[in-house]
């Protein structure tokens, strides 16, 4: 098993006729993701790579049984797309675009909370569950193999960098999730670490964080409280980032007493979480914990 | 994007919120003229933090005093001054709408201890808001009861309406001055969400001239860090991790750079801009081709080296899609690429000394 997805996961691609939507519908299908429908207002009756297109998510759900969706629409339209998916009864929504307006994100998260729906992103490469051959996003799947490391990360390229080293060493992943680079996102480290704890396929949890925000501290607090018993390995990028500077991700803004590298390292230490100083140390620590 | 105090107050005033009579000035003579019109005034340097402690706020009882105060303050200012009517303050409160990222909700924050930096959480009341319902009458009532000013309910509603309307990340009134004539916004800090600017009337000043402007013009996220090891990288996380390694191995990074999904032309352009930067003694190119391709990026690098030469040593570390093809292209001009990130960074630090 994996987390967030299972063998019943059927995906609807919102924005399937756009360039990125079509391209990654192709790469997801090739990998094995069960894509059952796409949505594009005005394009009902068409097909993209053999996938039927509908005007509305609700029709796509009725006609094809979609229970998950991936959103490839432009940032300004992401709110409308996400709320439509929520109202149509979709259970898992992965929001790909970056630069989604903050208040739109807040509205999406409130609606998702009210309806008990899981959101991943925005500004995420998505997620991948290698044992199910299921990826919802644009994660380069050739660097991922099935296994028992649960990965949650804030950055795309850094995750590929680290996961590819695990994969080269023959260490696979249960599920790997990019939580997204924005300050307001759906699933966060404290949510996902609980799901990994409950997932029988996951033996070790790998957290790839960044300075800024409080997700790392919140996850560490769950470990310190004994709510997470599985071994956790962490790597945090950005100790050399000057305070207060935005380094690409708006999420990496250092503010308050929490959010700094010092605060994160302290909370990891308190929780007994092994922290890697370099990407190559991640591999060593994960190997140790798997023994 | 942060609004200047004058712009923030103009916006609030238009929304029906009381702000002191005042103006933005850029000369001492202007300040003198304003003081002649409105009497006792306060002068504050615009666009700076921690102004009270830094001596950037002055009071003046006469036009002549205002002239002198302005002359002094203008030396500390880049954006000019705000000069406004001095308030007879009975009480200073703190009111802010912000976003609590840990719960993904707007929050109303109030305190009876306005005017200074609030450090003690015990002095603060935080009320999370369901954004789909808005600030409810009960919530506003709870906040004003805590403040001991029941009359402020409509003010809170007006303020929340603005917070929503302008896609604000932070709308902070500190202090909210209670006077005999009602509540006035004595200082306002407004941050507009950058991702919302396309649907807002506010325009952000972009850097003009220099490496910052050129990098921003290419659509990349760049920061000057002042050291000697230059960085070409795609992805914010990998860029930060590479910077960390530069420091771990004893080097000083020259810059942060996230070029996102870059291709060969982008790498060429990045090298062109970065090689102009003073103090750069080596350049590390740190790439993981997840969606893009090593061969395309290698072509950009070799084209740059063929045309412009290597004024400073260029160390290339790339892995990912079409890695072998990329390596062959680099080797064709005698550039030996690294597979291991740590080894490449070590080399870049070594040659920068």
XYZ file of C-alpha atoms in Angstrom:
644
model
C 0.000 0.000 0.000
C 0.931 3.618 -0.218
C -0.446 6.779 1.290
C -2.962 9.174 -0.353
C -3.458 6.799 -3.316
C -4.436 3.129 -3.689
C -5.326 0.582 -6.366
C -8.751 2.247 -6.738
C -7.315 5.699 -7.508
C -8.854 6.975 -10.745
C -7.621 10.326 -11.965
C -9.310 13.157 -13.823
C -6.956 15.717 -15.442
C -8.310 19.271 -15.196
C -6.816 21.308 -18.004
C -6.035 18.197 -20.076
C -5.980 20.072 -23.415
C -3.272 22.551 -22.314
C 0.384 21.988 -23.185
C 1.493 20.810 -19.730
C -1.800 18.961 -19.172
C -1.450 16.917 -22.350
C 2.294 16.321 -21.949
C 1.994 14.989 -18.410
C -1.194 13.049 -19.090
C 1.109 11.172 -21.476
C 3.906 10.626 -18.959
C 1.450 9.603 -16.225
C -0.311 7.110 -18.532
C 3.019 5.698 -19.637
C 4.000 5.147 -16.011
C 0.755 3.347 -15.242
C -1.483 5.920 -13.552
C -5.161 5.159 -14.065
C -6.327 8.302 -15.821
C -10.011 7.955 -16.635
C -11.049 11.414 -17.818
C -10.085 14.985 -18.524
C -11.878 18.301 -18.177
C -11.848 21.348 -20.398
C -14.953 23.554 -20.688
C -16.170 23.502 -24.282
C -14.222 20.414 -25.297
C -16.721 17.742 -24.235
C -16.762 14.830 -26.648
C -13.123 15.224 -27.614
C -10.355 12.829 -26.639
C -6.777 13.496 -25.536
C -4.465 10.473 -25.894
C -7.598 8.308 -25.856
C -8.912 9.879 -22.647
C -12.474 11.295 -22.866
C -12.821 15.020 -22.182
C -15.785 16.593 -20.366
C -16.957 20.151 -19.756
C -17.323 19.685 -16.041
C -15.726 17.620 -13.278
C -19.147 16.466 -12.051
C -19.845 14.836 -15.441
C -16.374 13.294 -15.466
C -17.087 11.791 -12.031
C -20.489 10.432 -13.095
C -19.318 9.043 -16.414
C -15.881 7.686 -15.513
C -15.827 7.205 -11.734
C -12.911 9.602 -11.187
C -12.112 10.015 -7.477
C -8.890 12.059 -7.736
C -7.905 15.030 -9.824
C -4.800 16.835 -10.971
C -5.051 20.508 -11.859
C -2.954 21.892 -14.726
C -4.878 25.138 -15.312
C -3.207 28.582 -15.076
C -2.733 29.980 -11.544
C -5.546 32.521 -11.847
C -8.023 29.720 -12.612
C -6.799 27.224 -10.014
C -9.350 28.241 -7.375
C -12.303 27.706 -9.680
C -10.945 24.339 -10.774
C -10.264 23.158 -7.219
C -13.668 24.260 -5.886
C -15.345 22.532 -8.816
C -13.492 19.305 -8.000
C -14.431 19.582 -4.317
C -18.106 20.117 -5.178
C -18.031 17.169 -7.576
C -16.984 14.832 -4.774
C -13.328 14.319 -5.745
C -11.396 13.000 -2.714
C -7.772 13.892 -3.600
C -6.736 17.024 -5.501
C -3.178 17.715 -6.670
C -2.694 21.373 -7.631
C 0.330 21.828 -9.909
C 0.498 25.558 -10.856
C 2.710 28.023 -9.010
C 1.827 31.653 -8.245
C -1.737 30.856 -7.172
C -2.999 33.986 -5.345
C -2.781 33.593 -1.556
C -6.447 34.275 -0.782
C -7.483 31.775 -3.469
C -5.334 29.196 -1.711
C -6.990 30.027 1.609
C -10.442 29.573 0.071
C -9.452 26.241 -1.460
C -8.046 24.934 1.838
C -11.127 26.004 3.807
C -13.471 24.337 1.314
C -11.320 21.183 1.365
C -11.321 21.158 5.169
C -15.105 21.604 5.282
C -15.549 18.637 2.912
C -12.814 16.389 4.321
C -10.832 16.383 1.077
C -7.072 15.933 0.751
C -5.189 18.586 -1.217
C -1.547 18.369 -2.320
C 0.060 21.642 -3.429
C -0.188 24.158 -5.008
C 3.253 24.669 -6.560
C 4.131 20.989 -6.368
C 5.649 18.361 -8.696
C 2.992 16.011 -7.268
C 3.273 12.559 -5.767
C 4.350 9.066 -6.772
C 3.672 5.602 -5.356
C 6.064 3.246 -7.175
C 4.562 -0.052 -5.969
C 1.188 0.982 -7.418
C 2.729 2.460 -10.568
C 0.752 5.562 -9.754
C 2.029 9.100 -10.132
C -0.124 12.198 -10.006
C 2.172 14.996 -11.113
C 5.307 15.416 -13.193
C 7.848 13.698 -10.933
C 10.543 12.099 -13.153
C 9.561 8.511 -12.326
C 12.703 6.786 -13.589
C 14.469 7.822 -10.369
C 11.894 6.078 -8.185
C 11.532 2.353 -7.346
C 9.155 0.504 -5.004
C 10.338 0.202 -1.430
C 9.808 1.225 2.154
C 10.994 4.837 2.499
C 8.188 7.389 2.789
C 9.380 10.704 1.350
C 7.885 14.137 1.984
C 9.625 17.175 0.572
C 9.274 20.880 -0.060
C 11.425 21.108 -3.163
C 11.340 19.304 -6.517
C 14.894 19.119 -7.835
C 16.371 18.544 -4.384
C 14.042 15.586 -3.909
C 15.045 14.052 -7.251
C 18.669 14.629 -6.246
C 18.281 12.766 -2.957
C 15.808 10.077 -4.053
C 17.931 9.160 -7.083
C 20.811 8.399 -4.693
C 18.540 6.084 -2.669
C 17.325 4.405 -5.840
C 20.880 3.901 -7.151
C 21.659 2.172 -3.856
C 18.630 -0.077 -4.331
C 16.527 1.624 -1.668
C 12.974 2.196 -2.861
C 10.127 4.429 -1.792
C 6.595 3.682 -0.570
C 5.208 7.073 -1.560
C 7.036 10.323 -2.306
C 5.151 13.578 -2.013
C 6.156 17.102 -2.933
C 4.100 19.202 -0.536
C 4.552 22.361 -2.615
C 6.670 25.451 -2.242
C 4.023 27.945 -1.137
C 3.374 29.017 2.473
C -0.277 27.941 2.182
C -0.554 24.332 1.021
C -2.924 21.427 1.537
C -1.118 18.407 2.987
C 1.760 19.453 5.247
C 4.551 17.502 6.958
C 2.565 16.982 10.213
C -0.385 15.557 8.211
C 1.743 13.288 6.051
C 4.005 11.963 8.797
C 0.906 10.574 10.559
C -0.198 8.868 7.352
C 3.269 7.338 6.879
C 3.186 6.104 10.486
C -0.065 4.259 9.728
C 1.130 2.874 6.372
C 2.435 -0.725 6.640
C 4.616 -0.336 3.514
C 6.599 2.538 5.052
C 9.503 1.590 7.357
C 11.489 4.835 7.407
C 10.229 8.399 6.928
C 12.431 10.872 5.049
C 11.698 14.576 5.521
C 13.335 16.981 3.059
C 12.731 20.472 4.376
C 13.848 24.036 3.967
C 14.327 27.024 6.237
C 11.179 29.074 6.799
C 7.728 28.031 7.920
C 6.944 25.696 10.798
C 6.124 22.369 9.124
C 9.409 20.785 10.213
C 8.928 21.826 13.842
C 5.329 20.600 13.846
C 6.341 17.193 12.465
C 9.187 16.969 14.984
C 6.756 17.723 17.837
C 4.670 14.675 16.844
C 7.797 12.514 17.004
C 8.803 13.998 20.361
C 5.295 13.284 21.724
C 5.625 9.615 20.773
C 2.875 9.791 18.148
C 5.354 8.752 15.462
C 7.321 5.615 16.288
C 8.935 4.880 12.918
C 12.476 6.150 12.402
C 12.700 9.582 10.758
C 15.613 10.986 8.760
C 15.674 14.694 7.932
C 17.605 16.978 5.641
C 17.040 20.734 5.684
C 18.357 23.007 2.954
C 19.159 26.640 3.432
C 21.292 27.144 6.546
C 23.407 29.552 4.530
C 20.321 31.520 3.455
C 20.507 35.063 4.800
C 17.681 35.799 7.267
C 14.589 37.328 5.762
C 15.621 36.788 2.172
C 13.283 35.021 -0.142
C 15.223 32.352 -1.923
C 12.861 31.379 -4.711
C 10.175 29.720 -2.644
C 8.042 32.255 -0.872
C 7.800 29.568 1.788
C 11.425 29.961 2.745
C 10.933 33.211 4.594
C 12.531 33.235 7.977
C 10.213 34.677 10.561
C 9.790 34.617 14.289
C 11.620 32.235 16.569
C 10.325 29.252 14.611
C 11.288 28.781 11.013
C 15.015 29.320 11.389
C 17.506 26.529 10.803
C 18.420 26.715 14.487
C 14.816 26.227 15.573
C 14.359 23.282 13.205
C 17.570 21.546 14.262
C 16.685 22.030 17.908
C 13.259 20.485 17.484
C 14.752 17.535 15.554
C 17.336 16.991 18.242
C 14.665 17.037 20.947
C 12.677 14.454 18.996
C 15.724 12.265 18.363
C 15.429 12.664 14.593
C 18.609 11.910 12.632
C 19.638 14.958 10.602
C 21.836 14.686 7.512
C 24.188 17.597 6.843
C 24.702 16.789 3.184
C 22.665 14.936 0.547
C 25.126 12.021 0.667
C 24.648 11.673 4.424
C 20.931 11.120 3.805
C 21.731 7.813 2.117
C 23.956 6.682 5.007
C 21.335 7.551 7.625
C 18.471 5.915 5.733
C 20.596 2.759 5.317
C 21.269 2.738 9.079
C 17.603 3.144 9.948
C 16.539 0.380 7.551
C 18.844 -2.130 9.225
C 4.909 43.812 -1.986
C 4.991 46.224 0.914
C 3.089 49.499 0.609
C 4.676 52.707 1.822
C 2.978 54.086 4.933
C 1.571 56.988 2.920
C 0.089 54.661 0.281
C -1.295 52.336 2.939
C -2.992 55.200 4.748
C -4.421 56.664 1.564
C -5.938 53.289 0.751
C -7.454 52.931 4.236
C -8.727 56.492 4.197
C -10.544 55.875 0.913
C -12.178 52.857 2.552
C -13.631 55.100 5.254
C -11.050 54.428 7.965
C -9.745 57.410 9.976
C -6.099 58.317 9.411
C -4.302 61.480 10.587
C -4.143 64.383 8.139
C -0.760 64.181 6.459
C 1.415 64.050 3.386
C 4.531 62.552 1.852
C 7.361 65.086 1.506
C 10.844 64.960 0.076
C 12.276 68.357 1.140
C 12.501 70.297 4.412
C 10.723 73.260 2.804
C 7.739 71.085 1.931
C 7.640 69.808 5.520
C 7.675 73.382 6.787
C 4.742 74.281 4.536
C 2.713 71.278 5.685
C 3.359 72.130 9.352
C 2.193 75.681 8.729
C -1.098 74.229 7.471
C -1.800 71.563 10.113
C -0.003 72.715 13.287
C 1.770 70.269 15.604
C 3.151 67.414 13.541
C 4.996 64.107 13.659
C 7.609 63.313 10.996
C 8.618 59.751 10.143
C 11.099 58.273 7.677
C 9.213 56.230 5.056
C 9.938 52.629 4.177
C 12.114 51.715 7.188
C 11.626 49.249 10.039
C 12.229 49.892 13.748
C 12.001 53.654 13.285
C 11.331 54.523 16.917
C 14.565 52.965 18.174
C 16.558 54.277 15.195
C 15.535 57.889 15.879
C 13.556 58.090 12.645
C 10.472 59.646 14.248
C 10.433 63.282 15.382
C 7.797 65.682 16.687
C 7.632 69.389 15.821
C 5.588 72.161 17.439
C 6.262 74.827 14.825
C 6.993 75.133 11.086
C 10.614 76.031 11.912
C 11.005 72.917 14.071
C 9.433 70.848 11.303
C 11.993 72.238 8.846
C 14.907 71.268 11.104
C 13.477 67.828 11.936
C 12.846 67.109 8.258
C 16.374 68.158 7.306
C 17.797 65.703 9.817
C 15.457 62.824 8.934
C 15.882 63.204 5.184
C 19.526 62.184 5.616
C 18.315 58.774 6.826
C 15.681 58.334 4.135
C 15.510 56.892 0.622
C 11.785 57.271 0.097
C 11.169 60.618 1.752
C 9.134 61.333 4.881
C 5.571 61.192 6.028
C 4.513 64.296 7.946
C 1.158 64.281 9.688
C -0.924 65.848 12.427
C 0.195 64.865 15.909
C -2.501 62.872 17.703
C -3.432 63.264 21.366
C -3.284 59.589 22.133
C -5.172 58.168 25.114
C -4.426 54.525 24.387
C -2.437 52.529 21.837
C -3.893 49.259 20.548
C -2.651 46.637 18.104
C -4.891 45.223 15.367
C -3.786 42.999 12.498
C -5.150 40.619 9.913
C -2.533 38.078 8.870
C -2.317 34.513 7.571
C -1.497 31.633 9.882
C 0.235 29.234 7.518
C 0.110 26.354 10.013
C -3.692 26.264 9.825
C -4.121 27.819 6.355
C -6.479 30.515 7.632
C -6.568 34.275 8.038
C -6.287 35.340 11.663
C -7.348 38.477 13.481
C -4.727 39.458 16.040
C -5.476 42.078 18.681
C -3.621 43.404 21.689
C -4.058 46.168 24.216
C -0.313 46.754 24.089
C 0.112 48.508 20.787
C 2.876 50.868 19.787
C 5.800 48.538 20.391
C 6.859 45.169 19.096
C 4.624 42.677 20.823
C 6.796 39.892 22.141
C 4.730 38.327 24.871
C 2.097 35.977 23.443
C 0.095 36.398 26.665
C -0.728 39.968 25.619
C -2.283 38.870 22.349
C -5.590 37.400 21.238
C -5.637 35.409 17.996
C -8.913 34.594 16.270
C -8.818 32.229 13.252
C -11.251 33.164 10.476
C -13.152 30.872 8.131
C -12.463 32.758 4.909
C -15.607 31.423 3.231
C -17.738 32.885 6.032
C -15.712 36.019 6.711
C -15.223 37.780 10.024
C -18.411 37.019 11.947
C -20.153 39.500 14.250
C -19.370 37.140 17.145
C -15.666 37.124 16.318
C -15.495 40.893 15.950
C -17.401 41.166 19.245
C -14.936 38.843 20.962
C -11.993 40.934 19.726
C -13.410 44.305 20.719
C -14.447 42.972 24.131
C -10.836 41.886 24.665
C -9.674 45.363 23.647
C -12.286 47.004 25.875
C -13.585 49.107 22.967
C -16.999 47.855 21.837
C -17.255 50.746 19.375
C -14.489 49.259 17.203
C -16.591 46.450 15.674
C -17.417 48.346 12.462
C -13.757 49.381 12.176
C -12.683 45.715 12.301
C -15.204 44.815 9.617
C -13.981 47.635 7.343
C -10.407 46.554 7.877
C -11.145 42.888 7.106
C -12.967 43.924 3.948
C -9.809 45.745 2.819
C -7.602 42.789 3.777
C -9.663 40.612 1.426
C -10.094 43.181 -1.316
C -6.394 43.916 -1.759
C -5.182 40.289 -1.453
C -3.219 41.198 1.621
C -0.704 38.943 3.385
C -0.564 41.304 6.314
C -2.602 44.338 7.266
C -1.221 45.596 10.549
C -2.318 48.698 12.442
C 0.234 49.420 15.137
C -0.661 51.491 16.905
C -4.330 52.052 16.508
C -4.505 55.341 18.401
C -7.523 55.906 20.624
C -8.145 59.659 20.917
C -10.953 61.816 22.277
C -12.186 62.058 18.663
C -12.174 58.322 18.002
C -9.740 55.716 16.683
C -7.010 56.693 14.199
C -4.566 54.563 12.265
C -1.282 55.975 13.567
C 0.825 53.512 11.568
C -0.108 50.910 8.975
C 1.893 48.090 7.491
C 0.359 46.478 4.432
C 1.879 43.587 2.490
C 0.181 42.672 -0.771
C 0.607 39.072 -1.933
C 3.008 39.108 -4.885
C 1.135 36.313 -6.669
C -1.989 38.495 -6.666
C -0.491 41.647 -8.178
C -1.818 40.892 -11.653
C -5.375 41.418 -10.391
C -4.485 44.398 -8.172
C -3.762 48.013 -9.129
C -0.420 48.088 -7.264
C 2.777 48.089 -9.291
C 6.018 46.752 -7.938
C 9.251 48.547 -8.672
C 11.609 46.182 -10.425
C 15.365 46.500 -10.012
C 16.898 48.683 -12.690
C 20.367 48.026 -13.980
C 22.921 45.553 -12.693
C 22.996 41.791 -12.422
C 19.798 41.653 -10.318
C 17.818 43.342 -13.087
C 19.261 41.113 -15.795
C 18.514 37.934 -13.835
C 15.004 39.152 -12.985
C 14.518 40.062 -16.642
C 15.285 36.472 -17.598
C 12.610 35.346 -15.124
C 14.990 33.850 -12.550
C 15.154 34.170 -8.795
C 18.556 35.669 -7.899
C 20.182 37.026 -4.740
C 23.634 38.480 -4.283
C 25.468 36.804 -1.411
C 28.793 38.565 -1.849
C 31.224 35.597 -1.895
C 33.559 34.156 -4.523
C 31.888 30.910 -5.652
C 29.286 31.707 -8.305
C 26.294 29.405 -8.726
C 24.245 28.391 -11.757
C 21.405 26.134 -10.649
C 17.833 25.109 -11.352
C 15.423 24.565 -8.463
C 15.299 26.570 -5.235
C 15.898 23.558 -3.005
C 18.911 22.270 -4.942
C 20.281 25.811 -5.133
C 20.042 26.200 -1.345
C 21.555 22.749 -0.785
C 24.486 23.646 -3.089
C 25.032 26.931 -1.218
C 25.071 25.010 2.052
C 27.730 22.644 0.671
C 29.860 25.585 -0.502
C 29.887 26.827 3.093
C 30.445 23.369 4.581
C 33.555 23.003 2.406
C 34.856 26.390 3.532
C 33.834 28.556 0.576
C 31.744 31.699 0.318
C 28.823 31.636 -2.136
C 28.562 34.599 -4.501
C 24.876 34.218 -5.231
C 21.663 32.247 -5.061
C 20.123 31.400 -8.431
C 17.039 29.388 -9.309
C 16.598 29.160 -13.084
C 13.625 26.737 -12.866
C 13.244 24.523 -15.962
C 16.277 25.857 -17.768
C 17.577 24.852 -21.210
C 20.913 25.374 -22.967
C 20.140 28.946 -24.030
C 19.217 29.777 -20.445
C 22.481 28.360 -19.110
C 24.401 30.366 -21.725
C 22.600 33.552 -20.702
C 23.106 32.827 -17.004
C 26.850 32.322 -17.504
C 27.014 35.518 -19.541
C 25.403 37.558 -16.738
C 27.159 35.881 -13.815
C 30.637 36.145 -15.346
C 30.265 39.941 -15.127
C 29.891 39.768 -11.354
C 32.771 41.251 -9.369
C 34.625 38.933 -7.003
C 33.546 35.648 -8.614
C 36.579 33.319 -8.696
C 34.871 30.110 -9.789
C 31.459 29.086 -11.072
C 29.736 25.862 -10.133
C 26.961 24.668 -12.401
C 24.771 22.383 -10.300
C 22.059 20.626 -12.300
C 19.693 17.743 -11.911
C 17.864 17.189 -15.176
C 14.535 15.797 -14.059
C 12.360 17.201 -16.815
C 14.968 19.060 -18.857
C 17.976 17.470 -20.561
C 21.700 17.322 -19.840
C 22.654 17.414 -23.540
C 20.818 20.690 -24.146
C 22.380 22.288 -21.074
C 25.839 20.965 -21.994
C 25.500 22.587 -25.414
C 24.791 25.938 -23.741
C 27.888 25.563 -21.572
C 30.220 24.559 -24.417
C 28.912 27.363 -26.631
C 29.666 29.865 -23.877
C 33.176 28.506 -23.267
C 33.972 28.421 -27.016
C 32.785 31.992 -27.562
C 33.876 33.683 -24.348
C 36.472 31.374 -22.825
C 36.753 30.583 -19.134
C 37.700 33.807 -17.382
C 37.082 31.951 -14.141
C 37.096 28.168 -13.846
C 33.714 26.571 -14.567
C 32.922 23.351 -12.706
C 30.005 21.367 -14.057
C 27.997 18.858 -12.116
C 25.058 17.383 -13.973
C 23.025 14.207 -13.738
C 19.652 13.124 -15.052
C 18.059 12.883 -18.488
C 20.519 12.258 -21.360
C 23.417 12.419 -18.980
C 25.882 10.436 -21.133
C 25.145 12.602 -24.182
C 25.674 15.710 -22.070
C 28.973 14.392 -20.724
C 30.222 13.679 -24.266
C 29.430 17.240 -25.355
C 31.305 18.723 -22.372
C 34.312 16.432 -22.906
C 34.512 17.569 -26.529
C 35.877 20.886 -25.258
C 37.938 19.322 -22.499
C 35.526 20.063 -19.655
C 35.325 17.039 -17.354
C 31.937 16.996 -15.648
C 31.252 15.678 -12.171
C 28.544 13.197 -11.259
C 28.846 13.715 -7.537
C 27.573 17.034 -6.199
C 29.821 17.093 -3.141
C 33.010 16.475 -5.176
C 32.106 19.225 -7.633
C 31.424 21.756 -4.888
C 34.717 20.863 -3.182
C 36.549 21.528 -6.445
C 34.743 24.853 -6.993
C 35.671 25.999 -3.497
C 39.280 24.843 -3.940
C 39.850 26.807 -7.155
C 38.093 29.937 -5.843
C 40.690 30.460 -3.123
